[in-house]
Amino acid sequence: MTFLGIPTASSTGHLRAPRTFPEAAHDALGNAQLRRNLGDATATIRAKRAGVVAELPDWEQLRAAGAAIKDETLAHLDEYLIQLEEQVTERGGVVHWARDADEANRTVVELVRAAGADEVVKVKSMATQEIALNEALADAGITALETDLAELIVQLGHDAPSHILVPAIHRNRSEIREIFLREMAGVDPALTDDPRALAEAARTYLRRKFLSAQVAISGANFAVAEAGTLCVFESEGNGRMCLTLPRTLITVMGIEKLVPTWRDLEVFLQTLPRSSTGERMNPYTSMWTGATEGQQFHLVLLDNGRTATLADPHGRSALRCIRCSACLNVCPVYERTGGHAYGSVYPGPIGAVLSPQLTGVEHNPTLPFASSLCGACFDACPVAIDIPSMLIHLRAQVVDAKREAHHTPTPEAAIMAAAAWTMNRPRWWARGLRAARLSRFVRRRRALPPPLSAWTASRDLPDPPRETLRDWWQREGGVQ
Amino acid sequence: MRIAVFATCLVDGLFADVGKATIALLRRLGHDVDLPLEQTCCGQMHVNTGYPREALPLVRRYVDTFARYDAVVAPSGSCTGAIRHQHAELAGAAGDATLAEAAREVASRTFELSEFLVDRLGVTDVGAYFPHRVTYHPTCHSLRLLRVGDRPYRLLRAVRGIELVELPSADACCGFGGTFALKNGEVSTAMLADKMRCILDTGAGVCAAGDASCLMHIGGGLSRLQAGVRTVHLAEILASTESSAA
Ligand code: SF4
C-alpha cells in the first residue's frame, strides 16, 4: 500500500517516518513559501493563545487538574473502558476492539459494507489518520470524503496533513484557491482567494454530500465513561452534520481518550479550545450517547501501541495528550520544518515522542532528536506533559537499541565514552583543554570533518583563549 | 560563606574570560571564591544525547567536588538546570539513593549567577560600568528550566553607561541545543538565522546572555556574517568597571 508514493507500514498505519528527520527537514527548510506560511500561521495562533490563556487566573491549576484527571484515568484504564463499553452497549451502540491499524480498518470496512455504502463522510479525526483508514477504504472501493475544511483541502490537494489541528497550515489561500479550481467538481471558475468565498465554495460542495451519505465516520475528543457519551469539539459545524444526518455512525477512538465523569470534562472544555485555536470556547461541541432511533452506532476502540506506551513508566504521560497542538505552534523546530518532516501523522514535539512510543524507537530513531530541548512545548501543554524529559528518555532508548544492534560502538558512542572518561580525570581533562588551544590554527577553516562540519557550515568556531581558566587559576587565580 | 565557582567545561576550556569575570565580580562584592580543580563537566551533553550511564560518574564528581562549599555559582543557566533537574534523577535511576540525596543537597546550594546575586546576595547594583548598546537573549534553560525571570534585566538595568534595548522574540530558542546543532545542523542554522535577524534589528553592538553555549552559537553565526556585533556574557558586563571597561 502506498500513500503519496510513500510506502506505509501496514500494522501501525501512518506512524513511521519513511525518511530521517534531518533529510526531510532539509527539503522543508529550502521551501521559502512553506517557511513563510508556517511562520505567519504559527505566530498568529501563538499570540491568540497567549492572550486567552493569560485571561485565566487559574490556568496553572487547570493544567494540573487536566494532568491529574488523565493520570487517574490511565491508572485505571481497564475499568473505565469496560464501564464505557457497558454504557454504550446499554444505549444501543456496538463496541469493537482493535489491536492495531489493520484490525481497526478491517472492522470499519466491514461495517461500511454491511451498511451497503460505497461512500462515507468523515469528521476530522486523528485516529483515522493514524491508521490510514482512508487508504484502506479506497482499497475496498469505498470513497471517503473529509468534511473538515482544512482536511478537505489536504485531501483534494493529494497532500498529507502537516498539523494536528490545521492540517493545511502549510498552504496559503492562493494555493487553496488553485486546489479548489483544479479538483472541486462544479466550482465557480471565477472563485477568488477571499477566505469567505473559499469557505462558501467548500460549503456548497459538501452540502450535497451530507445529504446523500449513508455512513459517517468520526473520531472523538473525549468519551465520558460513566455515561457512555462520545464528544467531538469542532469549529465549523460540518462534523455535526455528519454526526446527525447519516443512518450509520462509526467512531474510531484511541483507548486513552476517556475521562471518568462529566465533571472531569469541565476542565478540558476550558483548556482545549484555548490551547488549540486560542478561543475561549469552541464553537461546536457535539455529544452523543449510544444510538438514536433509526440509526446505528459503532464504536471502534483502538490500541495500536497504546498499551505498550502505558506500560512504560517514562512514556505513559504521552497518553495524557488531548491533541490540542499548542506544542506544535510554540515549537521553533516545527515552525521551520512543518509537519511533513516528522513523517508521521503526529508532528511537532508531541509527535517526536508519541510516534516512537507507539511504534517502538527502532522505527522512528531520529524523531527524539528533532528538538533543541528549549522547553517551550512543556510550558504550553495544557496537560503538562514534560516532553523534553521524555525526548531525553527516548534518546537513551535509541542509543541502547544501537548498542545492541552493533557489536562495535558507533563513532558517536566512542566519542561520548572517551569524553566521559576524560571528564572524570581532571588531569587528563586539563591536558585536553590545553590541547584545544591548537584549534586556534583551524579556527577560520570553514570545513571541519563530520560531525563538526554541521557546525562550520554556518558558524565560526570560537577563538580559544591563550590559557585555560584552570591554568590561569593555578598561575595567579588564588591571589586576591 | 565559602563560595565555589563551577566554571562549566565550556568556560574552562574556551571562554576563560567568563570564568575570570565571575570570580572577579564575586570578589569585588567581598566574597572568598574558590575554583576547585577537581571539577570538570555537569554531564548534560551526555544525558541530552542519550548517554545517561556515561554521565553518572560526572554526577558523583560534581557532588564530591562541591559538597564542602556553602554555595556553588555557575555562569550558566543550562548547566545549573542540568544539576538541579538531572543529577538526582540520574543517581536515583541507577539505584544509588545515597548519591541521589547528596546530589539533591548540593543542587539546592548551586546557583546560576543572576539567581545568586539577586536571591542569595540580595544585590542588583553590582557597581558595574559598561558604556555600550546591549540587547539580552534570555536563553531557554535560564528562562524555562530555572525561571530566572527578570533577574538578569534587573542587574543590567543597574549598570552605569549601558543602553539596554529589547530583543524581539527574546524567548525564542537560538537553535543551539547542544548536539542538536550537529545532529540537525540545518534546522539549527535556520533558527539561528532568525535569532540573528532579531539581534541585528535592535541596532545593538553587543548581544549578551547568561550561557556561554548559546553565546558560542550566536557568536559563531554573527562572526560568519561579519555583522560587527559581539557576544558578551552577563558576567563580563557585571564585572566590568570604569577602570576595566571591556
Ligand atoms: S502534547 Fe500537550 S500541547 Fe501537545 S498536542 Fe498534546 S496536549 Fe496539546
XYZ file of C-alpha atoms and ligand atoms in Angstrom:
734
model
C 0.000 0.000 0.000
C 1.351 3.425 -0.796
C 0.247 6.876 0.208
C 1.581 9.788 -1.837
C 4.152 7.350 -3.104
C 5.351 6.728 0.431
C 5.242 3.072 1.424
C 3.333 2.648 4.645
C 3.864 0.090 7.328
C 0.558 -1.689 7.481
C 0.176 -2.650 11.114
C 0.651 0.786 12.614
C -0.667 2.964 9.780
C 0.872 6.398 9.257
C 3.176 6.432 12.251
C 6.529 5.508 10.801
C 8.737 8.107 9.219
C 9.937 6.881 5.836
C 12.961 9.208 5.945
C 15.176 10.537 8.703
C 14.143 13.826 10.222
C 17.229 15.758 9.043
C 16.667 14.549 5.475
C 13.013 15.508 5.441
C 13.747 18.792 7.209
C 16.299 19.682 4.543
C 13.565 19.842 1.887
C 11.217 21.862 4.069
C 13.907 24.378 5.004
C 14.595 25.052 1.354
C 10.943 25.879 0.640
C 10.616 29.616 1.277
C 6.856 29.650 0.631
C 6.304 26.910 3.181
C 8.503 28.662 5.735
C 6.558 31.874 5.300
C 3.147 30.191 5.502
C 4.147 28.341 8.666
C 5.838 31.315 10.281
C 2.816 33.552 9.733
C 0.268 30.966 10.852
C 2.076 29.840 13.994
C 2.878 33.421 15.038
C -0.798 34.382 14.742
C -2.078 31.429 16.721
C 0.673 31.744 19.353
C -0.327 35.317 20.045
C -4.025 34.405 20.202
C -3.399 31.524 22.565
C -1.169 33.581 24.840
C -3.922 36.209 25.079
C -6.745 33.896 26.124
C -4.554 31.816 28.432
C -3.447 34.971 30.259
C -7.108 35.766 30.934
C -7.496 32.802 33.262
C -6.029 33.391 36.724
C -6.212 29.657 37.477
C -4.530 28.413 34.299
C -1.786 26.576 36.169
C -4.352 24.846 38.393
C -6.347 23.855 35.304
C -3.233 22.329 33.770
C -2.521 20.395 36.934
C -6.138 19.250 37.123
C -6.094 18.109 33.494
C -2.898 16.158 34.096
C -4.293 14.581 37.273
C -7.566 13.551 35.632
C -5.736 11.954 32.727
C -3.272 10.177 35.004
C -6.072 8.814 37.141
C -7.877 7.589 34.031
C -4.734 5.911 32.709
C -4.058 4.237 36.038
C -7.453 2.518 35.866
C -7.882 2.432 32.132
C -9.146 -1.152 32.048
C -12.005 -0.393 34.434
C -13.082 2.777 32.671
C -13.004 1.111 29.274
C -15.271 -1.671 30.483
C -17.577 0.910 32.005
C -17.686 2.766 28.705
C -18.418 -0.434 26.782
C -21.277 -1.298 29.143
C -22.810 2.144 28.891
C -22.535 2.333 25.100
C -23.981 -1.172 24.677
C -26.827 -0.460 27.056
C -27.794 2.530 24.929
C -27.913 0.577 21.696
C -24.380 1.049 20.417
C -21.967 -1.711 19.395
C -18.383 -1.713 20.684
C -15.490 -3.216 18.713
C -11.908 -3.640 19.938
C -8.967 -3.238 17.589
C -5.411 -4.219 18.487
C -3.759 -2.360 15.626
C -4.400 -0.336 12.481
C -5.183 -3.407 10.363
C -7.807 -4.703 12.752
C -9.444 -1.304 13.056
C -9.519 -0.787 9.303
C -10.944 -4.246 8.678
C -13.704 -3.621 11.193
C -14.650 -0.297 9.651
C -14.607 -1.643 6.080
C -16.910 -4.493 7.101
C -19.298 -2.111 8.828
C -19.467 0.189 5.794
C -20.064 -2.775 3.506
C -22.768 -4.086 5.809
C -24.466 -0.697 5.554
C -24.405 -1.094 1.772
C -22.494 2.122 1.183
C -19.669 2.935 -1.205
C -19.195 6.495 0.054
C -18.681 7.836 3.569
C -18.422 11.329 5.014
C -15.786 11.922 7.633
C -15.448 14.152 10.653
C -11.868 15.304 11.145
C -10.123 12.648 13.205
C -6.506 11.943 14.102
C -7.215 8.308 14.964
C -8.405 7.532 11.432
C -5.409 9.409 10.008
C -3.177 7.378 12.262
C -4.476 4.049 10.962
C -4.622 5.226 7.321
C -8.325 4.472 7.161
C -8.999 6.486 4.007
C -6.455 4.421 2.103
C -7.887 1.180 3.481
C -11.386 2.273 2.442
C -10.134 3.202 -1.025
C -8.574 -0.250 -1.351
C -12.022 -1.676 -0.573
C -13.634 0.523 -3.239
C -15.143 2.964 -0.752
C -14.743 6.726 -1.180
C -14.093 8.676 1.996
C -14.824 12.378 1.923
C -13.238 14.664 4.505
C -15.644 17.383 5.626
C -13.352 19.490 7.783
C -12.316 22.397 5.582
C -8.574 22.073 6.124
C -8.710 18.297 5.867
C -10.680 18.656 2.622
C -8.003 20.956 1.223
C -5.359 18.353 2.040
C -7.458 15.586 0.521
C -8.214 17.491 -2.673
C -4.561 18.530 -2.913
C -3.456 14.856 -2.769
C -1.328 16.013 0.101
C -0.664 14.836 3.644
C -1.749 16.761 6.748
C 1.032 18.785 8.360
C -0.575 19.918 11.604
C -2.877 18.206 14.083
C -5.457 20.928 14.133
C -4.828 22.851 10.936
C -3.812 20.082 8.523
C -3.388 22.573 5.665
C -1.332 25.072 7.680
C 1.434 24.810 5.092
C -0.892 26.213 2.392
C -1.884 29.833 1.871
C -5.157 30.987 0.376
C -3.985 31.397 -3.200
C -2.699 27.839 -3.139
C -6.073 26.721 -1.743
C -7.913 28.552 -4.500
C -5.852 26.713 -7.098
C -6.563 23.355 -5.478
C -10.319 24.054 -5.435
C -10.367 25.178 -9.064
C -8.479 22.085 -10.095
C -10.188 19.435 -8.009
C -13.641 20.526 -6.888
C -16.350 19.395 -9.292
C -18.754 22.171 -10.204
C -16.827 25.033 -8.607
C -17.357 28.588 -9.869
C -14.414 29.333 -12.224
C -14.456 32.966 -11.004
C -13.586 31.865 -7.451
C -11.349 34.367 -5.649
C -8.921 33.728 -2.824
C -11.096 35.604 -0.325
C -11.401 33.280 2.703
C -15.192 33.703 2.750
C -15.510 32.809 -0.907
C -13.324 29.756 -0.377
C -15.356 28.632 2.617
C -18.596 29.157 0.676
C -17.321 27.041 -2.211
C -16.448 24.244 0.181
C -19.812 24.537 1.909
C -21.760 24.181 -1.353
C -19.619 21.250 -2.351
C -20.034 19.476 0.979
C -23.758 20.131 1.421
C -24.639 17.780 -1.420
C -22.519 15.061 0.149
C -24.025 15.404 3.624
C -27.495 14.885 2.245
C -26.647 11.756 0.289
C -24.232 9.990 2.652
C -25.435 6.821 4.384
C -22.423 6.368 6.649
C -20.346 8.816 8.663
C -17.026 8.156 10.353
C -15.723 10.241 13.213
C -13.086 10.261 15.881
C -13.689 11.504 19.410
C -12.014 14.135 21.531
C -13.354 12.598 24.719
C -15.576 9.802 25.953
C -17.280 10.024 29.329
C -17.008 6.560 30.853
C -19.813 6.899 33.417
C -22.335 7.899 30.744
C -21.072 6.221 27.583
C -21.104 9.630 25.899
C -18.823 10.491 22.992
C -17.750 14.010 22.318
C -16.348 15.986 19.358
C -15.041 19.550 19.521
C -15.012 21.455 16.223
C -15.153 24.946 14.779
C -17.121 24.659 11.569
C -20.201 22.592 12.323
C -19.548 20.220 9.457
C -18.842 17.447 11.921
C -22.250 17.938 13.457
C -23.862 17.434 10.035
C -22.030 14.117 9.708
C -22.915 13.066 13.221
C -26.636 13.610 12.776
C -27.631 13.001 9.143
C -26.301 9.590 8.059
C -28.017 6.396 9.237
C -24.814 4.726 10.423
C -22.190 6.402 12.558
C -18.824 4.757 13.161
C -16.467 6.312 15.709
C -12.818 5.306 15.885
C -11.232 6.297 19.167
C -7.869 5.704 20.805
C -8.352 3.916 24.123
C -6.752 6.792 26.035
C -9.418 9.348 25.142
C -11.536 8.630 28.185
C -12.463 10.738 31.145
C -14.245 9.086 34.085
C -17.075 11.554 34.713
C -18.978 14.505 33.296
C -17.377 16.725 35.894
C -13.918 15.904 34.551
C -14.897 17.164 31.139
C -15.330 20.661 32.512
C -11.565 21.157 32.814
C -10.945 20.291 29.181
C -13.853 22.398 27.963
C -11.771 25.290 29.251
C -8.263 24.209 28.326
C -8.682 22.551 24.933
C -10.145 25.449 22.904
C -7.808 27.991 24.475
C -4.787 25.820 23.748
C -5.742 24.801 20.250
C -7.489 27.656 18.475
C -6.966 30.402 21.005
C -10.714 30.661 21.591
C -12.446 30.900 24.939
C -14.945 28.270 23.927
C -15.065 26.117 20.859
C -17.989 26.891 18.564
C -19.455 23.388 18.205
C -19.349 20.742 20.899
C -21.299 17.668 19.857
C -22.106 14.849 22.231
C -23.916 11.596 21.617
C -24.733 8.555 23.661
C -25.388 5.206 22.021
C -27.701 5.006 19.008
C -30.728 7.172 18.312
C -33.814 5.617 16.803
C -33.441 4.600 13.202
C -29.679 4.944 13.382
C -26.794 2.632 14.117
C -23.788 3.488 16.215
C -20.471 1.611 16.280
C -17.520 2.435 18.471
C -14.107 1.083 17.489
C -11.642 1.219 20.382
C -8.093 1.384 19.077
C -4.941 0.225 20.842
C -2.198 0.476 18.155
C 0.712 0.752 20.569
C -1.122 2.496 23.391
C -0.998 -0.326 25.930
C 2.738 -0.674 25.232
C 3.109 3.058 25.860
C 1.092 2.725 29.053
C 3.481 0.025 30.237
C 6.447 2.425 30.005
C 6.594 4.499 33.195
C 8.636 7.226 31.456
C 6.493 7.251 28.355
C 2.967 6.881 29.609
C 2.283 10.549 30.205
C 2.260 10.948 26.394
C -1.194 9.374 26.649
C -2.452 12.428 28.513
C -2.286 14.299 25.216
C -5.577 15.849 24.126
C -4.220 16.704 20.646
C -4.658 20.433 21.105
C -1.495 21.177 19.054
C -0.333 24.002 21.325
C 3.097 22.373 21.463
C 3.380 22.475 17.673
C 2.593 26.150 17.485
C 5.250 27.150 20.007
C 7.934 24.767 18.718
C 10.806 26.515 16.919
C 11.697 23.318 15.078
C 8.146 22.702 13.855
C 7.840 26.341 12.843
C 10.741 25.912 10.434
C 10.220 22.399 9.118
C 6.456 21.943 9.130
C 4.703 18.689 9.876
C 5.752 16.573 6.905
C 9.342 16.449 8.143
C 8.189 14.321 11.079
C 6.944 11.653 8.658
C 4.054 10.647 10.898
C 0.527 11.951 11.368
C 1.651 13.311 14.727
C 4.122 16.111 14.043
C 5.840 18.593 16.295
C 7.025 17.952 19.842
C 4.243 15.536 20.759
C 4.836 13.647 17.520
C 8.529 13.393 18.313
C 7.637 11.448 21.463
C 4.326 9.818 20.588
C 5.282 8.241 17.256
C 8.380 6.453 18.627
C 6.391 5.456 21.711
C 3.612 3.898 19.628
C 5.856 2.173 17.094
C 8.913 1.467 19.260
C 12.034 3.645 18.892
C 13.644 1.353 16.323
C 11.057 2.508 13.786
C 11.429 6.236 14.416
C 15.009 6.654 15.652
C 15.632 10.228 14.508
C 12.435 11.803 15.881
C 13.566 12.032 19.542
C 16.497 14.150 18.361
C 14.297 16.592 16.420
C 14.274 19.103 19.265
C 16.662 21.618 20.792
C 15.073 20.873 24.202
C 14.106 24.516 24.552
C 11.132 23.558 26.706
C 8.504 25.762 25.040
C 6.294 22.687 24.447
C 6.211 21.751 28.128
C 5.218 25.290 29.094
C 2.400 25.352 26.556
C 0.947 21.896 27.154
C -2.466 22.072 28.879
C -1.941 18.650 30.467
C 1.667 19.410 31.480
C 3.396 16.649 29.556
C 7.134 17.011 30.194
C 8.044 16.484 26.560
C 11.754 17.456 26.905
C 12.350 14.826 29.596
C 10.544 12.229 27.513
C 12.671 13.093 24.497
C 15.816 12.591 26.570
C 14.496 9.262 27.804
C 13.723 8.133 24.242
C 17.169 9.236 23.072
C 18.715 6.864 25.591
C 16.480 4.094 24.222
C 17.675 4.837 20.686
C 21.304 4.737 21.823
C 20.717 1.450 23.667
C 18.998 -0.083 20.650
C 22.025 0.843 18.535
C 24.353 -0.606 21.140
C 22.511 -3.890 20.960
C 22.418 -3.936 17.185
C 26.136 -3.215 16.678
C 28.986 -5.093 18.237
C 31.399 -2.212 17.799
C 30.302 1.129 19.236
C 29.124 3.826 16.831
C 31.569 6.754 16.354
C 29.264 8.892 18.472
C 29.227 6.350 21.299
C 33.019 6.160 21.167
C 33.316 9.957 21.384
C 30.848 10.116 24.255
C 32.629 7.362 26.164
C 36.020 8.986 25.613
C 34.693 12.381 26.700
C 33.159 10.916 29.843
C 36.378 9.039 30.647
C 38.451 12.190 30.314
C 35.983 14.371 32.160
C 36.235 12.049 35.095
C 40.029 12.523 35.274
C 40.803 16.191 35.919
C 44.469 15.921 34.904
C 43.668 14.381 31.551
C 40.872 16.853 31.212
C 43.218 19.797 31.851
C 45.603 18.450 29.232
C 42.749 18.009 26.777
C 41.607 21.587 27.309
C 45.127 22.866 26.743
C 45.294 20.896 23.528
C 42.104 22.619 22.414
C 44.185 25.752 22.034
C 45.629 24.114 18.951
C 42.276 24.761 17.345
C 43.330 28.410 17.169
C 45.025 27.413 13.971
C 41.965 25.811 12.436
C 39.516 28.450 13.577
C 38.973 30.061 10.225
C 38.883 26.801 8.395
C 35.382 26.540 7.144
C 35.154 22.809 6.612
C 35.843 20.594 9.585
C 35.222 16.850 9.154
C 31.837 15.398 10.135
C 30.115 15.643 12.541
C 31.738 19.032 13.196
C 31.118 20.091 9.621
C 27.486 20.656 10.635
C 28.821 23.440 12.817
C 31.302 25.036 10.461
C 28.791 25.028 7.607
C 27.196 28.152 9.021
C 29.109 29.187 12.144
C 32.660 30.105 13.056
C 34.323 28.288 15.918
C 35.213 30.464 18.880
C 38.777 31.647 19.267
C 40.120 29.592 22.214
C 41.892 31.555 24.941
C 45.669 31.506 25.262
C 45.279 29.960 28.658
C 42.513 27.787 30.102
C 40.704 29.060 33.149
C 42.226 26.394 35.384
C 45.749 27.213 34.183
C 45.142 30.886 34.918
C 43.790 29.971 38.362
C 46.843 27.894 39.153
C 49.136 30.650 37.973
C 47.513 33.581 39.734
C 43.844 32.984 40.461
C 44.333 32.224 44.126
C 45.913 35.641 44.525
C 43.333 38.143 45.741
C 30.332 31.950 53.149
C 32.571 29.570 51.236
C 31.757 30.103 47.575
C 32.953 27.845 44.786
C 32.695 28.680 41.139
C 31.599 25.891 38.837
C 33.074 27.216 35.626
C 31.491 24.592 33.317
C 33.604 22.725 30.780
C 32.947 25.277 28.059
C 34.079 28.254 30.115
C 37.102 26.406 31.445
C 38.375 25.490 28.014
C 37.030 28.083 25.616
C 35.711 31.112 27.474
C 38.195 31.598 30.296
C 37.333 35.327 30.433
C 33.800 34.478 31.531
C 35.213 32.463 34.419
C 37.648 35.204 35.360
C 34.841 37.771 35.260
C 32.636 35.616 37.510
C 35.443 35.274 40.039
C 36.387 38.973 39.851
C 32.782 40.050 40.344
C 32.212 37.879 43.390
C 35.471 39.072 44.913
C 34.583 42.699 44.275
C 31.379 42.049 46.217
C 33.557 40.977 49.113
C 33.497 37.207 48.961
C 36.084 34.478 49.158
C 35.996 32.474 45.988
C 37.472 29.108 45.159
C 37.801 27.303 41.849
C 38.238 23.667 42.826
C 40.279 21.973 40.144
C 38.646 18.545 40.503
C 35.627 19.957 38.675
C 35.024 19.109 35.017
C 31.542 18.946 33.482
C 27.910 18.657 34.584
C 27.279 15.756 32.199
C 24.401 17.454 30.411
C 25.794 16.763 26.954
C 25.852 13.056 27.704
C 22.379 12.926 29.186
C 20.786 15.011 26.458
C 22.373 12.953 23.702
C 21.172 9.641 25.136
C 24.138 8.557 27.266
C 22.928 8.822 30.863
C 25.173 5.995 32.052
C 28.276 7.901 30.964
C 27.097 10.923 32.929
C 26.761 9.155 36.261
C 30.469 9.380 37.258
C 30.276 13.104 36.456
C 27.393 13.488 38.893
C 29.480 11.804 41.569
C 32.429 14.028 40.696
C 30.286 17.151 40.947
C 28.940 16.129 44.344
C 32.388 15.171 45.678
C 33.921 18.403 44.430
C 31.340 20.840 45.712
C 29.777 19.239 48.796
C 32.064 21.189 51.148
C 31.035 24.671 49.962
C 28.202 26.832 51.232
C 27.304 27.894 47.721
C 28.261 26.992 44.172
C 27.899 29.636 41.470
C 27.827 28.775 37.773
C 27.847 31.317 34.938
C 25.394 29.080 33.072
C 21.641 28.638 33.242
C 21.870 25.473 31.237
C 24.386 23.654 33.458
C 22.644 24.847 36.626
C 19.423 23.459 35.158
C 21.069 20.104 34.496
C 22.476 19.960 38.019
C 19.126 20.803 39.537
C 16.903 18.690 37.298
C 19.039 15.777 36.137
C 21.650 14.881 38.746
C 19.498 13.411 41.495
C 17.289 11.677 38.974
C 20.268 10.035 37.259
C 21.575 8.747 40.549
C 18.113 7.523 41.513
C 17.611 5.747 38.195
C 20.949 3.996 38.730
C 19.708 2.784 42.108
C 22.093 4.914 44.181
C 19.832 6.552 46.741
C 22.725 7.940 48.793
C 24.194 9.730 45.810
C 20.744 10.956 44.795
C 20.243 12.516 48.207
C 23.702 14.091 48.167
C 23.144 15.392 44.641
C 19.853 16.951 45.666
C 21.558 18.586 48.608
C 24.410 20.095 46.576
C 21.997 21.137 43.834
C 19.983 23.097 46.383
C 23.115 25.154 47.057
C 24.013 25.581 43.370
C 23.004 28.838 41.711
C 23.109 30.419 38.322
C 24.924 33.754 38.523
C 21.927 36.101 38.358
C 19.992 33.972 40.859
C 22.915 34.047 43.249
C 23.405 37.793 43.052
C 19.748 38.732 43.361
C 18.409 35.994 45.660
C 21.340 34.960 47.815
C 23.343 38.172 47.985
C 20.361 40.481 47.607
C 22.094 42.896 45.225
C 21.022 44.227 41.866
C 23.514 47.085 41.591
C 26.906 45.437 41.481
C 28.711 48.685 40.684
C 29.382 47.868 37.053
C 30.082 50.268 34.203
C 29.531 49.213 30.585
C 29.050 52.063 28.089
C 27.524 50.109 25.201
C 24.233 49.439 23.474
C 23.290 45.938 24.612
C 20.476 43.520 23.831
C 19.859 40.491 26.040
C 18.979 36.961 24.936
C 17.448 35.193 27.945
C 18.309 31.578 26.835
C 15.810 28.721 27.077
C 17.167 26.913 30.102
C 17.525 30.053 32.222
C 14.045 31.033 31.176
C 12.152 27.748 31.401
C 14.208 25.344 33.486
C 15.397 27.819 36.123
C 12.765 30.544 35.778
C 15.320 33.273 36.411
C 12.701 35.687 35.150
C 13.754 39.325 35.103
C 16.766 38.903 37.417
C 19.342 39.421 34.612
C 17.460 42.511 33.428
C 17.356 43.971 36.934
C 21.117 43.511 37.177
C 21.700 45.004 33.750
C 19.442 47.994 34.316
C 21.609 48.941 37.294
C 24.766 49.004 35.179
C 26.039 52.534 34.567
C 26.507 53.698 30.998
C 24.595 50.805 29.475
C 21.886 51.282 26.887
C 19.657 48.225 27.121
C 17.484 47.548 24.074
C 14.714 44.981 23.969
C 15.277 41.893 21.804
C 12.250 40.965 19.630
C 11.056 37.350 20.143
C 13.502 37.182 23.027
C 12.129 33.887 24.329
C 12.671 32.037 21.041
C 15.393 29.392 21.079
C 18.633 30.331 19.291
C 18.905 26.797 17.897
C 21.948 25.601 19.813
C 20.595 22.723 21.888
C 23.959 21.015 22.447
C 24.396 18.184 19.976
C 21.184 19.324 18.249
C 23.343 21.875 16.415
C 25.295 18.956 14.946
C 22.553 16.353 14.511
C 20.120 18.798 12.954
C 22.606 21.358 11.695
C 20.324 22.838 9.074
C 17.324 23.344 11.351
C 19.655 24.795 13.951
C 21.040 27.210 11.367
C 17.535 28.287 10.355
C 16.693 29.051 13.978
C 19.959 30.919 14.400
C 19.281 32.979 11.276
C 16.024 34.262 12.758
C 17.684 34.973 16.115
C 20.453 36.944 14.392
C 17.902 38.917 12.385
C 16.213 39.958 15.635
C 19.561 40.903 17.196
C 20.596 42.991 14.193
C 17.184 44.695 14.156
C 17.871 46.140 17.596
C 20.918 48.007 16.375
C 22.837 46.835 19.444
C 26.591 46.374 19.224
C 26.582 43.722 21.927
C 24.407 40.661 22.412
C 24.574 39.391 25.978
C 23.319 36.202 27.651
C 23.893 34.106 30.726
C 25.003 30.980 28.879
C 28.354 30.592 27.139
C 26.921 27.793 24.992
C 24.190 29.899 23.389
C 26.655 32.765 23.013
C 29.125 30.476 21.262
C 26.387 29.546 18.803
C 25.106 33.073 18.252
C 28.631 34.498 18.204
C 29.722 31.889 15.677
C 26.882 32.894 13.388
C 27.442 36.633 13.780
C 31.145 36.166 13.103
C 30.366 34.273 9.906
C 28.068 37.115 8.856
C 30.782 39.594 9.778
C 27.946 41.534 11.316
C 30.031 43.635 13.670
C 28.048 42.596 16.734
C 29.937 40.892 19.536
C 28.631 38.458 22.103
C 29.386 39.022 25.769
C 28.465 37.012 28.835
C 26.394 38.655 31.570
C 29.275 38.044 33.990
C 31.633 40.073 31.821
C 29.286 43.052 31.792
C 28.733 42.892 35.529
C 32.457 42.535 36.208
C 33.338 45.477 34.032
C 34.116 48.761 35.815
C 35.262 52.239 34.893
C 38.894 51.208 35.275
C 38.480 47.924 33.416
C 35.732 48.647 30.889
C 35.516 45.761 28.446
S 1.296 17.291 23.979
Fe 0.137 18.793 25.131
S 0.328 20.662 23.901
Fe 0.925 18.979 22.555
S -0.943 18.404 21.485
Fe -0.822 17.101 23.302
S -1.985 18.159 24.866
Fe -1.561 19.643 23.273
